[in-house]
mmCIF file of C-alpha atoms in Angstrom:
data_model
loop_
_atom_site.group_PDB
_atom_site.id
_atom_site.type_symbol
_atom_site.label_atom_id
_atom_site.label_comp_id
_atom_site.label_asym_id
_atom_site.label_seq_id
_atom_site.Cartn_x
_atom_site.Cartn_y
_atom_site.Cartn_z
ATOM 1 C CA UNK A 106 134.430 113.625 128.905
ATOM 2 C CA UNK A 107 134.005 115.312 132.081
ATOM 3 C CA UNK A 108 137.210 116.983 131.244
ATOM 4 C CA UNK A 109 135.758 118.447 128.995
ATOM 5 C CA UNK A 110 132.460 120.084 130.655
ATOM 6 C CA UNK A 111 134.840 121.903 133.221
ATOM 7 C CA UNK A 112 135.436 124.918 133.336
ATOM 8 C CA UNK A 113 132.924 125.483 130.101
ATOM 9 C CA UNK A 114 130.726 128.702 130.706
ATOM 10 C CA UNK A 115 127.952 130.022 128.407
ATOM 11 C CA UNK A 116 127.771 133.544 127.586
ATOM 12 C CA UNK A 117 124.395 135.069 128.524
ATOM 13 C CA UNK A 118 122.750 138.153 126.642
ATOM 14 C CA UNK A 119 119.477 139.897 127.777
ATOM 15 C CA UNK A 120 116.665 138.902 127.176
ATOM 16 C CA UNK A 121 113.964 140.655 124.804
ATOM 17 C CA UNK A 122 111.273 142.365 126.858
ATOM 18 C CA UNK A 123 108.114 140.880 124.494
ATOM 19 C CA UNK A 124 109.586 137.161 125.826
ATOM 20 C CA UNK A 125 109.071 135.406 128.740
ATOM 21 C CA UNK A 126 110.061 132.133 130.387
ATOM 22 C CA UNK A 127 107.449 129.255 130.188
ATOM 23 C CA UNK A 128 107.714 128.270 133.762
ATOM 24 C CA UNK A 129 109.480 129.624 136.655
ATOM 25 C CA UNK A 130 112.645 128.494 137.965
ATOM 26 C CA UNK A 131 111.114 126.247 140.703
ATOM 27 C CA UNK A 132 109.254 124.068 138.502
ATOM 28 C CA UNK A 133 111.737 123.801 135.582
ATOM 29 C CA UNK A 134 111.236 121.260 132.734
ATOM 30 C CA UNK A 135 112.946 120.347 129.119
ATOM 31 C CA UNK A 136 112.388 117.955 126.368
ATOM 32 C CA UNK A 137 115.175 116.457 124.231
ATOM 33 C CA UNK A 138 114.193 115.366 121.090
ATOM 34 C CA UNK A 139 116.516 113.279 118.865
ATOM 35 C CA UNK A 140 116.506 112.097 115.548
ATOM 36 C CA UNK A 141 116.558 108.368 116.852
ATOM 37 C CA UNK A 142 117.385 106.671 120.048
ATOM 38 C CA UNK A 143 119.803 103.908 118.829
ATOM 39 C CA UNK A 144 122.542 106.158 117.540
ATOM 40 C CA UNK A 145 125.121 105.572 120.014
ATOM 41 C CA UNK A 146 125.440 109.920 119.336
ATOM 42 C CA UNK A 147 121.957 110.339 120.454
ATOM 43 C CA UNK A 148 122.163 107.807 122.983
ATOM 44 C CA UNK A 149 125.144 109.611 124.675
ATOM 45 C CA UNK A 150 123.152 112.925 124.292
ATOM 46 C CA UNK A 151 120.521 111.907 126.040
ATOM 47 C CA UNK A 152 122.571 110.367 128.601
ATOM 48 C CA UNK A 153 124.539 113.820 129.152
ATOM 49 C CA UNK A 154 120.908 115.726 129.283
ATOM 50 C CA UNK A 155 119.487 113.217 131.650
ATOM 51 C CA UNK A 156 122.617 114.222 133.823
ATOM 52 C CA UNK A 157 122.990 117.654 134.078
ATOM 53 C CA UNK A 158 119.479 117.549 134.272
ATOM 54 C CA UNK A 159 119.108 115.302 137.266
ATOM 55 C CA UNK A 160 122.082 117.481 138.705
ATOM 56 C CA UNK A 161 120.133 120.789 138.448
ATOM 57 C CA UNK A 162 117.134 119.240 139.439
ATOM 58 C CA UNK A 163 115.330 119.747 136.066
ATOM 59 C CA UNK A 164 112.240 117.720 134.907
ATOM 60 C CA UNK A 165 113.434 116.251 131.392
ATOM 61 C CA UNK A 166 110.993 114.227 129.174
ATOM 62 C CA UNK A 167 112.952 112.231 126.509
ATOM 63 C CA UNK A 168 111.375 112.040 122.836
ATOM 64 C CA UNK A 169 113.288 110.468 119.298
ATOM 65 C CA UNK A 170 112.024 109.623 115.942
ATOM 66 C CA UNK A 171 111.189 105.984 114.970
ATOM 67 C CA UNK A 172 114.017 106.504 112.039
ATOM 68 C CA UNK A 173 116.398 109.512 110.775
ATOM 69 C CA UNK A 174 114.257 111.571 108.844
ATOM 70 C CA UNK A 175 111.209 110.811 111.086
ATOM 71 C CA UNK A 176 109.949 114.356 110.608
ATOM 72 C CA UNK A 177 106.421 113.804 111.977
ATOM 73 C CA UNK A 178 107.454 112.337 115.398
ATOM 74 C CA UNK A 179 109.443 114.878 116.380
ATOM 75 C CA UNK A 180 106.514 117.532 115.444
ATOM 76 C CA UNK A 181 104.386 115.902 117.685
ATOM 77 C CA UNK A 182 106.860 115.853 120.492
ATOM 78 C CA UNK A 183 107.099 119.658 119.985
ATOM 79 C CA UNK A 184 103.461 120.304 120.134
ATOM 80 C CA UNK A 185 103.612 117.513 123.181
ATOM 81 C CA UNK A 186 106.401 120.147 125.046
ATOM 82 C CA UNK A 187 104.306 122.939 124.517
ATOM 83 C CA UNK A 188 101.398 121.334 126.075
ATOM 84 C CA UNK A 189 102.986 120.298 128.825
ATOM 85 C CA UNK A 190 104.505 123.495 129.637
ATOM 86 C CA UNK A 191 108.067 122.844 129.104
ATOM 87 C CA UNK A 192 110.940 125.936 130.333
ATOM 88 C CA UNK A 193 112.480 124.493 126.995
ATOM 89 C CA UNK A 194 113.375 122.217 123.857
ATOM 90 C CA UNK A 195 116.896 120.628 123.115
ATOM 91 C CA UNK A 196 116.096 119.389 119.075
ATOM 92 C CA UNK A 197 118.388 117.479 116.668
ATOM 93 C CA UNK A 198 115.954 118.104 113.728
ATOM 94 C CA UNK A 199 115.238 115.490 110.999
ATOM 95 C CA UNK A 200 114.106 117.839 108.974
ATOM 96 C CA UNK A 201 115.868 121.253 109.346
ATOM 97 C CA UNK A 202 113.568 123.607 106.745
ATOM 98 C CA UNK A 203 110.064 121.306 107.580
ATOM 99 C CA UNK A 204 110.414 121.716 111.601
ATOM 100 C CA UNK A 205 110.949 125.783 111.745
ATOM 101 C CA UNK A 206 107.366 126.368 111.746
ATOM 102 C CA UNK A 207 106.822 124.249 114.789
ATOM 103 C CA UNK A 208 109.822 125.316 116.209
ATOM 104 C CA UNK A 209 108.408 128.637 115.994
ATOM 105 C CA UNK A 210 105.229 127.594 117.870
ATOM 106 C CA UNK A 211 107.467 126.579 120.367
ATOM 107 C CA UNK A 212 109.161 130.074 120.964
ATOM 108 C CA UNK A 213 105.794 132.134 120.605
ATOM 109 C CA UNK A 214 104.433 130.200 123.751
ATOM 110 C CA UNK A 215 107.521 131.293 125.555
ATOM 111 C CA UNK A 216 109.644 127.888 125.017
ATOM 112 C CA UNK A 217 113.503 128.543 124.449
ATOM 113 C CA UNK A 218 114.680 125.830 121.729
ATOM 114 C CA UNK A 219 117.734 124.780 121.290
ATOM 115 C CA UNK A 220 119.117 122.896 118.037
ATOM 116 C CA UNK A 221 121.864 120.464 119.208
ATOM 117 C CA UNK A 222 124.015 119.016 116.565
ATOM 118 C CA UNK A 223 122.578 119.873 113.580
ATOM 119 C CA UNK A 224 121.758 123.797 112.757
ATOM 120 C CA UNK A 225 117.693 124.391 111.731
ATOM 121 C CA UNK A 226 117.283 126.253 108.265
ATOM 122 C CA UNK A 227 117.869 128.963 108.805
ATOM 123 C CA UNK A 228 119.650 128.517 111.737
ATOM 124 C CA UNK A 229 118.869 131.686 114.003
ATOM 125 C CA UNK A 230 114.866 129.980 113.424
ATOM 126 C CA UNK A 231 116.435 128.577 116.968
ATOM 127 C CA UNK A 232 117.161 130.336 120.113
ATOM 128 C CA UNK A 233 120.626 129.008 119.958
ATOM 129 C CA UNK A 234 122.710 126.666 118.171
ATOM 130 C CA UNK A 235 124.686 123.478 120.350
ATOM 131 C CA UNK A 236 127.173 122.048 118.021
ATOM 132 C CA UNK A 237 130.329 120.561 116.671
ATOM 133 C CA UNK A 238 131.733 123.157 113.350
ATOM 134 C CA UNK A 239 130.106 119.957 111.045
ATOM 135 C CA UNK A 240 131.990 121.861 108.315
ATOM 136 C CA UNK A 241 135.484 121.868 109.636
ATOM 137 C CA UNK A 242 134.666 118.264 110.768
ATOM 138 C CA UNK A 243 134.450 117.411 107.027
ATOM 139 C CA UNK A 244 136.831 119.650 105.783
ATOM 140 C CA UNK A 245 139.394 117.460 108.119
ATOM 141 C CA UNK A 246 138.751 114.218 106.969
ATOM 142 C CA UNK A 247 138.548 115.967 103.625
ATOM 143 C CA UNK A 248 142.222 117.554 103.663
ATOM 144 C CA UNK A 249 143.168 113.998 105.590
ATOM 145 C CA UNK A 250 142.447 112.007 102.626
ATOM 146 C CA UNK A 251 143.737 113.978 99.927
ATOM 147 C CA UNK A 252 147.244 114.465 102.405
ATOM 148 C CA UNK A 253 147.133 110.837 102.399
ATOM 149 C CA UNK A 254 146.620 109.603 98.724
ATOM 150 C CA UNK A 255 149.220 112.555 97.747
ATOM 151 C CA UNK A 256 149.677 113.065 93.743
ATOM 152 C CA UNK A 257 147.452 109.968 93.698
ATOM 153 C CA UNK A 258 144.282 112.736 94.798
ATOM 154 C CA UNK A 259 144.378 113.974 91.081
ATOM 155 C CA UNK A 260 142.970 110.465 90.302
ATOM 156 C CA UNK A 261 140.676 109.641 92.639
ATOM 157 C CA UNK A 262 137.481 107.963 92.687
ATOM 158 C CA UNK A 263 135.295 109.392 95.388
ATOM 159 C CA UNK A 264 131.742 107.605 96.931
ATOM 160 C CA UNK A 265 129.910 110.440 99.316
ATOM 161 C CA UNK A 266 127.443 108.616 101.411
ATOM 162 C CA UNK A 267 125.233 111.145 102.820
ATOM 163 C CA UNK A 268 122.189 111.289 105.456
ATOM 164 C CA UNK A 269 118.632 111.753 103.857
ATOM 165 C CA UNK A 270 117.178 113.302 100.766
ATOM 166 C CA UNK A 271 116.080 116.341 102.801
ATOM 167 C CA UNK A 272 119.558 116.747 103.041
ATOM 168 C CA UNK A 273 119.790 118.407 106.515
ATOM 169 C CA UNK A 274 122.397 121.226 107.473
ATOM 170 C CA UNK A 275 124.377 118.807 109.389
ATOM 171 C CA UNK A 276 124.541 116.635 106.262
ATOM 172 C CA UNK A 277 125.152 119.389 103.813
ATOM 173 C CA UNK A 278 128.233 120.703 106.059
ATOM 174 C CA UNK A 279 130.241 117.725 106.154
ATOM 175 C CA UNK A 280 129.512 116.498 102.533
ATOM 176 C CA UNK A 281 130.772 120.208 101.599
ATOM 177 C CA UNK A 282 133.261 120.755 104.304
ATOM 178 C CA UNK A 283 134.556 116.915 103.131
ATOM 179 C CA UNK A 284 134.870 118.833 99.278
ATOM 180 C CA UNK A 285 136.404 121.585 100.056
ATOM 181 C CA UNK A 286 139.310 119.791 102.226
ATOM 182 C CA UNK A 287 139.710 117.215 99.641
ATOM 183 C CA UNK A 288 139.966 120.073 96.827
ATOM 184 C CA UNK A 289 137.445 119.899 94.808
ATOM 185 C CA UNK A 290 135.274 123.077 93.669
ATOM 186 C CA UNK A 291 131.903 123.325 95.584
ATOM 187 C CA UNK A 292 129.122 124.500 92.857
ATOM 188 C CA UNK A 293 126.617 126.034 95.588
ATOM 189 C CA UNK A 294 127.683 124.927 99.154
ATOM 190 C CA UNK A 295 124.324 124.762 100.536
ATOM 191 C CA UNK A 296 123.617 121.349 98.852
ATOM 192 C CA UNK A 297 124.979 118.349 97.724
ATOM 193 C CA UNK A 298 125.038 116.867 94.205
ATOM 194 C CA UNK A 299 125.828 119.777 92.454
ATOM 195 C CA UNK A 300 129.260 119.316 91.855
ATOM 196 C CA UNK A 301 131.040 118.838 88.519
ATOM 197 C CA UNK A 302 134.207 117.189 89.275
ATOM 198 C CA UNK A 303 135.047 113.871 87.391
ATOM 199 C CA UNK A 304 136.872 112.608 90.273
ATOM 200 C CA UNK A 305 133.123 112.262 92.065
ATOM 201 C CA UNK A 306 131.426 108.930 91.263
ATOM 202 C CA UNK A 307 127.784 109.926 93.340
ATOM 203 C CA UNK A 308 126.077 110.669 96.121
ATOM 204 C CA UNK A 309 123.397 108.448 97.997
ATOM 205 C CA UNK A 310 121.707 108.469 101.157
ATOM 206 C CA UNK A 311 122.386 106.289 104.347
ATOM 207 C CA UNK A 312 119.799 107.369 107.060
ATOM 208 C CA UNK A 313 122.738 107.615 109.087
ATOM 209 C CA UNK A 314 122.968 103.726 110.080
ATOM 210 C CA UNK A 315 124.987 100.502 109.061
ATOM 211 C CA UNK A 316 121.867 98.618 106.993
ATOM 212 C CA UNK A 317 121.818 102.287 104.760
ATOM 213 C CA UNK A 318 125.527 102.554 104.687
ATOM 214 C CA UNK A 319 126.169 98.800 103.317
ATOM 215 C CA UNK A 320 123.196 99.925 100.405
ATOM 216 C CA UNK A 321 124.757 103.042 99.351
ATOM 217 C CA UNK A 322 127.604 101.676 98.917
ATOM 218 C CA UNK A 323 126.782 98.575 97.119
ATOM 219 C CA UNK A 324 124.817 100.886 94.659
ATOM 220 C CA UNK A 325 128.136 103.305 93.899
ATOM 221 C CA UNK A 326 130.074 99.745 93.900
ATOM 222 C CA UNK A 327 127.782 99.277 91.298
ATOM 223 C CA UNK A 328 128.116 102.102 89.040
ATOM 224 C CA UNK A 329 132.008 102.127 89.645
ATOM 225 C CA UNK A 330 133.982 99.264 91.280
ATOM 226 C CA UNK A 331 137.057 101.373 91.035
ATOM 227 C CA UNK A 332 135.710 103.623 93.944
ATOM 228 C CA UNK A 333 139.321 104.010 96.498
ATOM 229 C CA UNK A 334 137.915 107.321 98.773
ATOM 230 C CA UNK A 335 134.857 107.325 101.176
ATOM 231 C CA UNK A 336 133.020 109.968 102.785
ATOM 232 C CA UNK A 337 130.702 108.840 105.311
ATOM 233 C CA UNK A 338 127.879 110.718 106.903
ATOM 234 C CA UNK A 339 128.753 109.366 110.631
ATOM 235 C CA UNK A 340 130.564 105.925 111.998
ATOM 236 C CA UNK A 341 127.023 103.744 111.929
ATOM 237 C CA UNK A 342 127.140 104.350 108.064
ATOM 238 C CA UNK A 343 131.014 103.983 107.764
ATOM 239 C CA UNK A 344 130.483 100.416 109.329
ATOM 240 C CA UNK A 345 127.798 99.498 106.649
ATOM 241 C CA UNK A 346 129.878 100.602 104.091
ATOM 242 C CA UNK A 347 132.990 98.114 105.180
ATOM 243 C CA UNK A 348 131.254 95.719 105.095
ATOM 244 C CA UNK A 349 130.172 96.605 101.353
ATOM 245 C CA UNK A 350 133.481 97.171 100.246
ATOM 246 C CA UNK A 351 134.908 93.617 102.205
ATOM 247 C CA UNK A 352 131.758 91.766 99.940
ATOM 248 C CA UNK A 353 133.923 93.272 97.048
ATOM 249 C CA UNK A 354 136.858 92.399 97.963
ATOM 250 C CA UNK A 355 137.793 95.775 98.476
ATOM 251 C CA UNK A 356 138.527 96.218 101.855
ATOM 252 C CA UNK A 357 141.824 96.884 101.995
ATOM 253 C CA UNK A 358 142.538 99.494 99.342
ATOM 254 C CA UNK A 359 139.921 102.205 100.041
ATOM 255 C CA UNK A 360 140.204 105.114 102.192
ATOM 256 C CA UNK A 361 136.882 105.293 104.643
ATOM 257 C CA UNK A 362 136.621 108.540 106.183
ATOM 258 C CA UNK A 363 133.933 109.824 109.004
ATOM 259 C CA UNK A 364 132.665 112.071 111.712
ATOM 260 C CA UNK A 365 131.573 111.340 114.917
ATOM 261 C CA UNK A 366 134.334 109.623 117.413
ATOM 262 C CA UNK A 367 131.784 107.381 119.571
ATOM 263 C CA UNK A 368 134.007 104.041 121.114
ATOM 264 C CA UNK A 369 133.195 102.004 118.567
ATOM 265 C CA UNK A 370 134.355 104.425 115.761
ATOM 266 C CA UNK A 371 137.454 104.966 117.558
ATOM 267 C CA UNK A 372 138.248 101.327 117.408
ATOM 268 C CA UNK A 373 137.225 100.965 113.725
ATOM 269 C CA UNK A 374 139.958 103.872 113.292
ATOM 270 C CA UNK A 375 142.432 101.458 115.340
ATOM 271 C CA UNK A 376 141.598 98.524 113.305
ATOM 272 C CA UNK A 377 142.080 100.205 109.978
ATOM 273 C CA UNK A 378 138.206 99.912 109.344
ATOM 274 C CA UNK A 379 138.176 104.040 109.144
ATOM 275 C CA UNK A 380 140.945 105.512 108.269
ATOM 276 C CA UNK A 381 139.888 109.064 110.303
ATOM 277 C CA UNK A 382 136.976 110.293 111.832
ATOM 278 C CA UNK A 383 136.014 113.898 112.803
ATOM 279 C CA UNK A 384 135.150 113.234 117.032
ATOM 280 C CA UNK A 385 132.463 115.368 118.321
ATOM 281 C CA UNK A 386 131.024 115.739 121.579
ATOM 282 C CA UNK A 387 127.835 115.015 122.366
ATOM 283 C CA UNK A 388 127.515 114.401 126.191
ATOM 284 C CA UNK A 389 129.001 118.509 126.368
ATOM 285 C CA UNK A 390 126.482 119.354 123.970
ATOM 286 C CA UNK A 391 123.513 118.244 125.857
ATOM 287 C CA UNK A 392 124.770 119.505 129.307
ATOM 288 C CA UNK A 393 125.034 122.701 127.675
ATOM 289 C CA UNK A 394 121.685 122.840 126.323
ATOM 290 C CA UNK A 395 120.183 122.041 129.706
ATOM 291 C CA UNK A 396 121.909 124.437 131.596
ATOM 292 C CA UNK A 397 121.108 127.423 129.221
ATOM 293 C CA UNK A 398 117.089 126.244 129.937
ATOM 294 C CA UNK A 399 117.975 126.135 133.570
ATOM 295 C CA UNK A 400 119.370 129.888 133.215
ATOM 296 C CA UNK A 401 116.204 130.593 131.067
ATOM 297 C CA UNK A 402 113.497 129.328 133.194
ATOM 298 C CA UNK A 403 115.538 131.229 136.165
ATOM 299 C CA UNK A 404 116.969 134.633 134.528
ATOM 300 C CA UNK A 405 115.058 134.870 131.002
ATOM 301 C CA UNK A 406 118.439 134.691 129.744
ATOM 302 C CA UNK A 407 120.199 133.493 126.356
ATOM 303 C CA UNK A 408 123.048 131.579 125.673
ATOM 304 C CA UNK A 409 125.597 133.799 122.899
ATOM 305 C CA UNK A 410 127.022 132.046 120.137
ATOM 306 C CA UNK A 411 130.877 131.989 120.166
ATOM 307 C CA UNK A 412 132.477 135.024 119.259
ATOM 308 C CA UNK A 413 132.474 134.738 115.075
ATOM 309 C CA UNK A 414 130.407 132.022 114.751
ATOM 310 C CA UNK A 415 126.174 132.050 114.590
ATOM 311 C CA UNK A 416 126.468 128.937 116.820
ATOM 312 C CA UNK A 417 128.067 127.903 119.839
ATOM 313 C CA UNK A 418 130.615 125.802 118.936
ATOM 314 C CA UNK A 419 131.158 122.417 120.996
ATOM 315 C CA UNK A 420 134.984 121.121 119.516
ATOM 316 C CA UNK A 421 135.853 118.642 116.711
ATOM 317 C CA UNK A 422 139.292 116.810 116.739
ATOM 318 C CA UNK A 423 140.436 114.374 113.733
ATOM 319 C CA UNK A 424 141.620 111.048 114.929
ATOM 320 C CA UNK A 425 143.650 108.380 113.468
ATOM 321 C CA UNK A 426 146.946 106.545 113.517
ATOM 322 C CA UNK A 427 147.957 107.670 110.461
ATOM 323 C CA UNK A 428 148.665 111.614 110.429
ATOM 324 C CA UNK A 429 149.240 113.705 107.499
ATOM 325 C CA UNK A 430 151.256 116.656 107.760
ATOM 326 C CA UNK A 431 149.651 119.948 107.863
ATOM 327 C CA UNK A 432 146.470 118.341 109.543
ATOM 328 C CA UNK A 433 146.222 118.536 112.991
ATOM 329 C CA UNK A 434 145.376 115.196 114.903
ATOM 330 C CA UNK A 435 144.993 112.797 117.562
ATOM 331 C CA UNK A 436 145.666 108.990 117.763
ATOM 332 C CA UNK A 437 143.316 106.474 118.447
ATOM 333 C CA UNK A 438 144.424 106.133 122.456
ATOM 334 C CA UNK A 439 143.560 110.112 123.180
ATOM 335 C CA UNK A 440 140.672 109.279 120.658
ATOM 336 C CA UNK A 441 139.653 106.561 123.286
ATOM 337 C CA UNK A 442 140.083 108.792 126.521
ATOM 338 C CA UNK A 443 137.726 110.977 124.935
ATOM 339 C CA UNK A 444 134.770 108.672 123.069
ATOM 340 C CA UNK A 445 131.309 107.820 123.961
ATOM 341 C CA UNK A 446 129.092 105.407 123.029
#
């Protein structure tokens, strides 16, 4: 991963005169706040931030929800940061419409936040945006599975097993960008569940770990046994799911598809568990994040979002064994060189 962080640079703009810095450089501070911290994602991202941090001599306080979709946690953490007099925030947000007010708090007493991961709503409501293109990371695993089930795609049977109700950006973009690459008309792309095509059997939320990916999928099992495509929310849910499908007997004849690339997804790819995932990079993300405070606290400066994007955009790669032509890949032993978790 280190590779990866070298030679990386973030583009600074000025910053607005009516803002200033919540602390001076010499007595810099950050919070991270993540959406859980037994996500092997979120446990890699704080690992990066504790890092960089420790390398730039930065005081970081670590804060996660209880649960994905633990709204309420994280806005107490916020309100905790601004107390304390953090230079900044580094957020994964639970709740990407719900947080923006406290978010906003945040900024007004001279915070700079950062969402990592997963965009707020909307997404300039942050400073700046950390984060893997979620929707090219579906739309990969998307056009993967329909280059791999070829004429057969016409006829599938497809299980979408999302995040949370909320339905957070980050969810949103990969269900969608999953659509799109699969072929199948999106009604309006900034939810899920909207969609008309027959070839969709339903939607149902896995709070992003194995115990709600094994439930979804035993309830779309439920309502249609012939299910043969699945698009996971992340590789926690994608392992829950398996094991669904293997209670079915159905192990072997259904495309599982995913995004994250921690170890243990990788391997699942290896073992034919997933068939590809979308690998992000969290450990980059979160060094990122606390260098732009570190410039912050020190210049009053702002990271730029990559040239034609609102966000600044971190790298995806598909990986799997089993590449499809016209879809650009990796295998499951550059997939390794370049997990976490």
């Amino acid at each position: 991963m280190n590779k990866l962080l070298i030679g990386t640079a973030i583009c600074l703009a000025a910053m607005s005169p009516a803002v200033t810095p919540a602390v001076m450089a010499q007595d810099v501070s950050a919070c991270l706040i993540t959406k859980t911290d037994t996500n092997p994602f979120f446990v890699k991202m704080k690992e990066g931030a504790e890092a960089k941090a420790a390398e730039l001599g930065i005081t970081l306080k670590s804060f996660a929800g209880r649960i994905d979709g633990d709204h309420e946690t994280q806005v107490a953490a916020i309100e905790t940061c601004i107390a304390d007099g953090a230079s900044g925030i580094l957020l994964t947000a639970s709740d990407t419409s719900a947080i923006v007010q406290s978010v906003q708090q945040a900024r007004d007493a001279g915070l700079l936040v950062i969402a990592l991961d997963t965009p707020l709503n909307p997404i300039d409501a942050a400073d700046a945006t950390f984060a893997t293109d979620n929707f090219l990371a579906g739309e990969l695993i998307g056009k993967w599975a329909a280059g791999k089930l070829g004429a057969e795609a016409a006829n599938a049977r497809i299980a979408l097993l999302n995040l949370g109700i909320s339905q957070p950006t980050v969810d949103v973009l990969r269900n969608q960008g999953f659509l799109q690459g699969f072929g199948i008309d999106l009604a309006d792309p900034n939810k899920w569940g909207d969609e008309t095509d027959p070839r969709i059997v339903g939607h149902d939320v896995t709070a992003g770990n194995e115990e709600g990916g094994r439930e979804a999928m035993e309830n779309l099992l439920v309502k249609d046994p012939t299910i043969n495509v699945v698009h996971t929310i992340n590789e926690p849910s994608a392992a829950g799911a398996y094991e669904a499908l293997k209670s079915f007997g159905r192990e072997n004849d259904v495309l599982i598809v995913s995004v994250d690339g921690g170890c243990p997804g990788v391997a699942n790819v290896k073992d034919g568990v997933i068939g590809a995932t979308s690998q992000q990079y969290p450990l980059q993300m979160a060094a990122l994040g606390v260098e732009a405070i570190k410039e912050w606290a020190d210049n009053g400066t702002k990271p730029e979002p990559t040239p034609g994007k609102d966000f600044y955009d971190t790298g995806v790669k598909l990986v799997t064994d089993e590449p499809v032509e016209g879809v650009e890949s990796i295998d499951t032993t550059e997939g390794e060189a370049l997990c976490w978790g």
